[in-house]
């Protein structure tokens, strides 16, 4: 790596490591990667303005290029938390201004970089809040490739852009999922449905389970309940759908509604008849066991 002194007027570099993660990982071939515990960056997406990019100072790694606010992870820190923290430190991203939609991980074995793609839910103006930025800007999607991009971001941008319009949704057959585990659910069907609802909060789905690219997605979740489970309380970010009659009909109806909105829909059930109906409507299907493997039994 070539170290270039900052140009006149650029902010000075920080002095010394700030935490144990601020260190280079050096491959046997000599390549260096910043972040002892890996690194992460935030791709904030606002449909009206584009994506938030950072113009890196000359003295930084690949200085002078445009990339994502991000940096080294702290020990024990998740990539999701680290990406948001770095974006707050470098670009002044406010609390609760973005909601994660998916992650894409570059894993080199000795080091990894996680791109967290998030939707802007509360518009904000970025603020240069540390010495690593020359400028911060909302860049329209069709203008991103006109900039001199950080090589890593440049390599990943075509895939990331292609996924920005993808919005997955999961419709869960609560009776089938709850009934797949003999834990006494029949004694309190509403309570069992409520526990499933709570485990689905913040659901992070492996991309392969949804038939999508990237690494992990945070889909919309509709939990369809029937019978005695209909008394379960609503669940905040989880949409609870109470079937008036047969649960299967309500599940297919919800899948069709979401498909009409342009969502990529996956129905979670191990009922083969319902799987066939869901697939005929245009949805993918995932078994109850596959879901429980992700969220825990």
PDB file of C-alpha atoms in Angstrom, residues 127-287:
ATOM      1  CA  UNK A 127     -22.469  15.086   7.709  1.00  0.00           C
ATOM      2  CA  UNK A 128     -18.703  14.656   7.521  1.00  0.00           C
ATOM      3  CA  UNK A 129     -17.969  13.705  11.096  1.00  0.00           C
ATOM      4  CA  UNK A 130     -14.458  12.213  11.000  1.00  0.00           C
ATOM      5  CA  UNK A 131     -11.241  12.768   9.000  1.00  0.00           C
ATOM      6  CA  UNK A 132     -11.796   9.970   6.464  1.00  0.00           C
ATOM      7  CA  UNK A 133     -14.097  11.821   4.052  1.00  0.00           C
ATOM      8  CA  UNK A 134     -13.473  14.563   1.510  1.00  0.00           C
ATOM      9  CA  UNK A 135     -17.155  14.588   0.616  1.00  0.00           C
ATOM     10  CA  UNK A 136     -20.397  12.692   1.128  1.00  0.00           C
ATOM     11  CA  UNK A 137     -23.115  12.670  -1.510  1.00  0.00           C
ATOM     12  CA  UNK A 138     -26.361  11.053  -2.562  1.00  0.00           C
ATOM     13  CA  UNK A 139     -25.571   9.659  -6.008  1.00  0.00           C
ATOM     14  CA  UNK A 140     -28.329   8.613  -8.460  1.00  0.00           C
ATOM     15  CA  UNK A 141     -28.012   4.966  -9.454  1.00  0.00           C
ATOM     16  CA  UNK A 142     -27.244   5.712 -13.101  1.00  0.00           C
ATOM     17  CA  UNK A 143     -24.375   8.036 -12.105  1.00  0.00           C
ATOM     18  CA  UNK A 144     -22.514   5.743  -9.702  1.00  0.00           C
ATOM     19  CA  UNK A 145     -20.332   4.153 -12.384  1.00  0.00           C
ATOM     20  CA  UNK A 146     -19.278   7.590 -13.632  1.00  0.00           C
ATOM     21  CA  UNK A 147     -17.257   8.072 -10.435  1.00  0.00           C
ATOM     22  CA  UNK A 148     -13.787   6.635  -9.696  1.00  0.00           C
ATOM     23  CA  UNK A 149     -14.958   3.818  -7.428  1.00  0.00           C
ATOM     24  CA  UNK A 150     -13.104   1.966  -4.704  1.00  0.00           C
ATOM     25  CA  UNK A 151     -12.112  -1.313  -6.437  1.00  0.00           C
ATOM     26  CA  UNK A 152     -14.000  -3.518  -3.985  1.00  0.00           C
ATOM     27  CA  UNK A 153     -17.160  -1.466  -4.254  1.00  0.00           C
ATOM     28  CA  UNK A 154     -16.788  -1.232  -8.026  1.00  0.00           C
ATOM     29  CA  UNK A 155     -16.642  -5.025  -8.283  1.00  0.00           C
ATOM     30  CA  UNK A 156     -19.733  -5.504  -6.127  1.00  0.00           C
ATOM     31  CA  UNK A 157     -21.849  -2.627  -7.494  1.00  0.00           C
ATOM     32  CA  UNK A 158     -23.432  -4.437 -10.498  1.00  0.00           C
ATOM     33  CA  UNK A 159     -24.878  -7.157  -8.241  1.00  0.00           C
ATOM     34  CA  UNK A 160     -25.888  -4.727  -5.520  1.00  0.00           C
ATOM     35  CA  UNK A 161     -27.663  -2.454  -7.991  1.00  0.00           C
ATOM     36  CA  UNK A 162     -29.543  -5.391  -9.532  1.00  0.00           C
ATOM     37  CA  UNK A 163     -30.902  -6.287  -6.094  1.00  0.00           C
ATOM     38  CA  UNK A 164     -32.010  -2.815  -5.012  1.00  0.00           C
ATOM     39  CA  UNK A 165     -35.497  -3.319  -6.453  1.00  0.00           C
ATOM     40  CA  UNK A 166     -35.894  -6.829  -5.004  1.00  0.00           C
ATOM     41  CA  UNK A 167     -38.178  -6.950  -1.975  1.00  0.00           C
ATOM     42  CA  UNK A 168     -38.815 -10.410  -0.564  1.00  0.00           C
ATOM     43  CA  UNK A 169     -41.759 -11.396   1.599  1.00  0.00           C
ATOM     44  CA  UNK A 170     -42.354 -14.559   3.608  1.00  0.00           C
ATOM     45  CA  UNK A 171     -45.788 -15.979   4.407  1.00  0.00           C
ATOM     46  CA  UNK A 172     -45.669 -18.400   7.324  1.00  0.00           C
ATOM     47  CA  UNK A 173     -48.182 -21.205   7.881  1.00  0.00           C
ATOM     48  CA  UNK A 174     -48.207 -20.859  11.672  1.00  0.00           C
ATOM     49  CA  UNK A 175     -50.209 -24.026  12.332  1.00  0.00           C
ATOM     50  CA  UNK A 176     -47.839 -26.147  10.248  1.00  0.00           C
ATOM     51  CA  UNK A 177     -44.654 -24.682  11.706  1.00  0.00           C
ATOM     52  CA  UNK A 178     -45.869 -24.820  15.306  1.00  0.00           C
ATOM     53  CA  UNK A 179     -47.240 -28.325  14.814  1.00  0.00           C
ATOM     54  CA  UNK A 180     -43.903 -29.641  13.537  1.00  0.00           C
ATOM     55  CA  UNK A 181     -42.389 -29.555  17.039  1.00  0.00           C
ATOM     56  CA  UNK A 182     -44.031 -31.740  19.763  1.00  0.00           C
ATOM     57  CA  UNK A 183     -43.546 -29.249  22.591  1.00  0.00           C
ATOM     58  CA  UNK A 184     -47.101 -29.180  23.975  1.00  0.00           C
ATOM     59  CA  UNK A 185     -48.343 -26.496  21.592  1.00  0.00           C
ATOM     60  CA  UNK A 186     -51.827 -28.072  21.594  1.00  0.00           C
ATOM     61  CA  UNK A 187     -52.329 -26.976  25.203  1.00  0.00           C
ATOM     62  CA  UNK A 188     -52.083 -23.294  24.260  1.00  0.00           C
ATOM     63  CA  UNK A 189     -52.288 -22.699  20.526  1.00  0.00           C
ATOM     64  CA  UNK A 190     -52.335 -18.904  20.808  1.00  0.00           C
ATOM     65  CA  UNK A 191     -49.329 -18.959  23.130  1.00  0.00           C
ATOM     66  CA  UNK A 192     -47.405 -21.203  20.737  1.00  0.00           C
ATOM     67  CA  UNK A 193     -48.244 -18.887  17.825  1.00  0.00           C
ATOM     68  CA  UNK A 194     -47.097 -15.911  19.905  1.00  0.00           C
ATOM     69  CA  UNK A 195     -43.755 -17.556  20.606  1.00  0.00           C
ATOM     70  CA  UNK A 196     -43.302 -18.200  16.885  1.00  0.00           C
ATOM     71  CA  UNK A 197     -44.234 -14.574  16.163  1.00  0.00           C
ATOM     72  CA  UNK A 198     -41.590 -13.366  18.602  1.00  0.00           C
ATOM     73  CA  UNK A 199     -38.889 -15.596  17.092  1.00  0.00           C
ATOM     74  CA  UNK A 200     -39.682 -14.179  13.654  1.00  0.00           C
ATOM     75  CA  UNK A 201     -38.963 -10.609  14.767  1.00  0.00           C
ATOM     76  CA  UNK A 202     -35.842  -9.470  12.943  1.00  0.00           C
ATOM     77  CA  UNK A 203     -35.914 -12.615  10.817  1.00  0.00           C
ATOM     78  CA  UNK A 204     -32.666 -12.942   8.837  1.00  0.00           C
ATOM     79  CA  UNK A 205     -33.179 -15.411   6.009  1.00  0.00           C
ATOM     80  CA  UNK A 206     -30.313 -17.115   4.175  1.00  0.00           C
ATOM     81  CA  UNK A 207     -30.481 -15.902   0.575  1.00  0.00           C
ATOM     82  CA  UNK A 208     -30.541 -19.493  -0.683  1.00  0.00           C
ATOM     83  CA  UNK A 209     -33.758 -20.159   1.266  1.00  0.00           C
ATOM     84  CA  UNK A 210     -35.472 -17.380  -0.688  1.00  0.00           C
ATOM     85  CA  UNK A 211     -33.925 -18.226  -4.056  1.00  0.00           C
ATOM     86  CA  UNK A 212     -32.101 -14.898  -4.134  1.00  0.00           C
ATOM     87  CA  UNK A 213     -28.526 -13.698  -4.617  1.00  0.00           C
ATOM     88  CA  UNK A 214     -26.412 -12.026  -1.877  1.00  0.00           C
ATOM     89  CA  UNK A 215     -26.005 -13.568   1.589  1.00  0.00           C
ATOM     90  CA  UNK A 216     -28.797 -12.715   4.028  1.00  0.00           C
ATOM     91  CA  UNK A 217     -32.165 -10.986   3.605  1.00  0.00           C
ATOM     92  CA  UNK A 218     -34.519  -9.331   6.071  1.00  0.00           C
ATOM     93  CA  UNK A 219     -37.919  -9.973   4.444  1.00  0.00           C
ATOM     94  CA  UNK A 220     -41.398  -8.772   5.268  1.00  0.00           C
ATOM     95  CA  UNK A 221     -43.124 -11.490   7.294  1.00  0.00           C
ATOM     96  CA  UNK A 222     -46.816 -12.395   7.329  1.00  0.00           C
ATOM     97  CA  UNK A 223     -47.824 -14.941   9.978  1.00  0.00           C
ATOM     98  CA  UNK A 224     -51.113 -16.640   9.130  1.00  0.00           C
ATOM     99  CA  UNK A 225     -52.973 -18.093  12.120  1.00  0.00           C
ATOM    100  CA  UNK A 226     -56.238 -20.017  12.340  1.00  0.00           C
ATOM    101  CA  UNK A 227     -58.628 -21.544  14.877  1.00  0.00           C
ATOM    102  CA  UNK A 228     -57.770 -21.012  18.538  1.00  0.00           C
ATOM    103  CA  UNK A 229     -54.501 -19.344  17.564  1.00  0.00           C
ATOM    104  CA  UNK A 230     -56.448 -16.404  16.126  1.00  0.00           C
ATOM    105  CA  UNK A 231     -56.435 -14.747  19.552  1.00  0.00           C
ATOM    106  CA  UNK A 232     -52.671 -14.148  19.339  1.00  0.00           C
ATOM    107  CA  UNK A 233     -51.761 -10.486  19.673  1.00  0.00           C
ATOM    108  CA  UNK A 234     -50.335  -8.428  16.824  1.00  0.00           C
ATOM    109  CA  UNK A 235     -46.562  -8.413  16.602  1.00  0.00           C
ATOM    110  CA  UNK A 236     -45.223  -5.025  15.576  1.00  0.00           C
ATOM    111  CA  UNK A 237     -43.062  -5.655  12.524  1.00  0.00           C
ATOM    112  CA  UNK A 238     -44.729  -9.052  11.970  1.00  0.00           C
ATOM    113  CA  UNK A 239     -48.040  -8.881  10.122  1.00  0.00           C
ATOM    114  CA  UNK A 240     -50.475 -11.289  11.796  1.00  0.00           C
ATOM    115  CA  UNK A 241     -53.140 -12.546   9.390  1.00  0.00           C
ATOM    116  CA  UNK A 242     -56.148 -14.186  11.053  1.00  0.00           C
ATOM    117  CA  UNK A 243     -57.854 -16.703   8.781  1.00  0.00           C
ATOM    118  CA  UNK A 244     -61.641 -16.471   8.889  1.00  0.00           C
ATOM    119  CA  UNK A 245     -62.008 -20.043   7.700  1.00  0.00           C
ATOM    120  CA  UNK A 246     -59.364 -22.365   6.260  1.00  0.00           C
ATOM    121  CA  UNK A 247     -55.798 -21.296   6.920  1.00  0.00           C
ATOM    122  CA  UNK A 248     -54.629 -22.601   3.533  1.00  0.00           C
ATOM    123  CA  UNK A 249     -56.958 -20.274   1.652  1.00  0.00           C
ATOM    124  CA  UNK A 250     -55.760 -17.283   3.674  1.00  0.00           C
ATOM    125  CA  UNK A 251     -52.108 -18.191   3.027  1.00  0.00           C
ATOM    126  CA  UNK A 252     -52.610 -18.405  -0.730  1.00  0.00           C
ATOM    127  CA  UNK A 253     -54.604 -15.165  -0.705  1.00  0.00           C
ATOM    128  CA  UNK A 254     -51.823 -13.359   1.198  1.00  0.00           C
ATOM    129  CA  UNK A 255     -49.196 -14.759  -1.166  1.00  0.00           C
ATOM    130  CA  UNK A 256     -51.164 -13.505  -4.173  1.00  0.00           C
ATOM    131  CA  UNK A 257     -51.595 -10.071  -2.585  1.00  0.00           C
ATOM    132  CA  UNK A 258     -47.874  -9.725  -2.028  1.00  0.00           C
ATOM    133  CA  UNK A 259     -47.054 -10.990  -5.499  1.00  0.00           C
ATOM    134  CA  UNK A 260     -49.348  -8.328  -6.947  1.00  0.00           C
ATOM    135  CA  UNK A 261     -47.206  -5.728  -5.148  1.00  0.00           C
ATOM    136  CA  UNK A 262     -44.078  -7.008  -6.851  1.00  0.00           C
ATOM    137  CA  UNK A 263     -42.699  -8.930  -3.881  1.00  0.00           C
ATOM    138  CA  UNK A 264     -40.594 -12.078  -4.201  1.00  0.00           C
ATOM    139  CA  UNK A 265     -42.786 -14.374  -2.098  1.00  0.00           C
ATOM    140  CA  UNK A 266     -41.845 -17.516  -0.192  1.00  0.00           C
ATOM    141  CA  UNK A 267     -44.517 -19.558   1.608  1.00  0.00           C
ATOM    142  CA  UNK A 268     -43.284 -21.522   4.626  1.00  0.00           C
ATOM    143  CA  UNK A 269     -45.122 -24.812   5.062  1.00  0.00           C
ATOM    144  CA  UNK A 270     -44.452 -28.537   4.893  1.00  0.00           C
ATOM    145  CA  UNK A 271     -47.997 -29.263   3.724  1.00  0.00           C
ATOM    146  CA  UNK A 272     -47.512 -30.647   0.215  1.00  0.00           C
ATOM    147  CA  UNK A 273     -50.969 -29.668  -0.961  1.00  0.00           C
ATOM    148  CA  UNK A 274     -50.455 -26.087   0.177  1.00  0.00           C
ATOM    149  CA  UNK A 275     -46.969 -26.049  -1.355  1.00  0.00           C
ATOM    150  CA  UNK A 276     -48.488 -26.962  -4.717  1.00  0.00           C
ATOM    151  CA  UNK A 277     -51.111 -24.228  -4.447  1.00  0.00           C
ATOM    152  CA  UNK A 278     -48.525 -21.619  -3.462  1.00  0.00           C
ATOM    153  CA  UNK A 279     -46.200 -22.564  -6.307  1.00  0.00           C
ATOM    154  CA  UNK A 280     -49.103 -22.482  -8.774  1.00  0.00           C
ATOM    155  CA  UNK A 281     -49.784 -18.910  -7.620  1.00  0.00           C
ATOM    156  CA  UNK A 282     -46.172 -17.959  -8.382  1.00  0.00           C
ATOM    157  CA  UNK A 283     -44.548 -18.226  -4.934  1.00  0.00           C
ATOM    158  CA  UNK A 284     -41.567 -20.262  -3.783  1.00  0.00           C
ATOM    159  CA  UNK A 285     -41.939 -22.633  -0.851  1.00  0.00           C
ATOM    160  CA  UNK A 286     -39.763 -23.452   2.140  1.00  0.00           C
ATOM    161  CA  UNK A 287     -40.282 -26.250   4.639  1.00  0.00           C
TER     162      UNK A 287
END
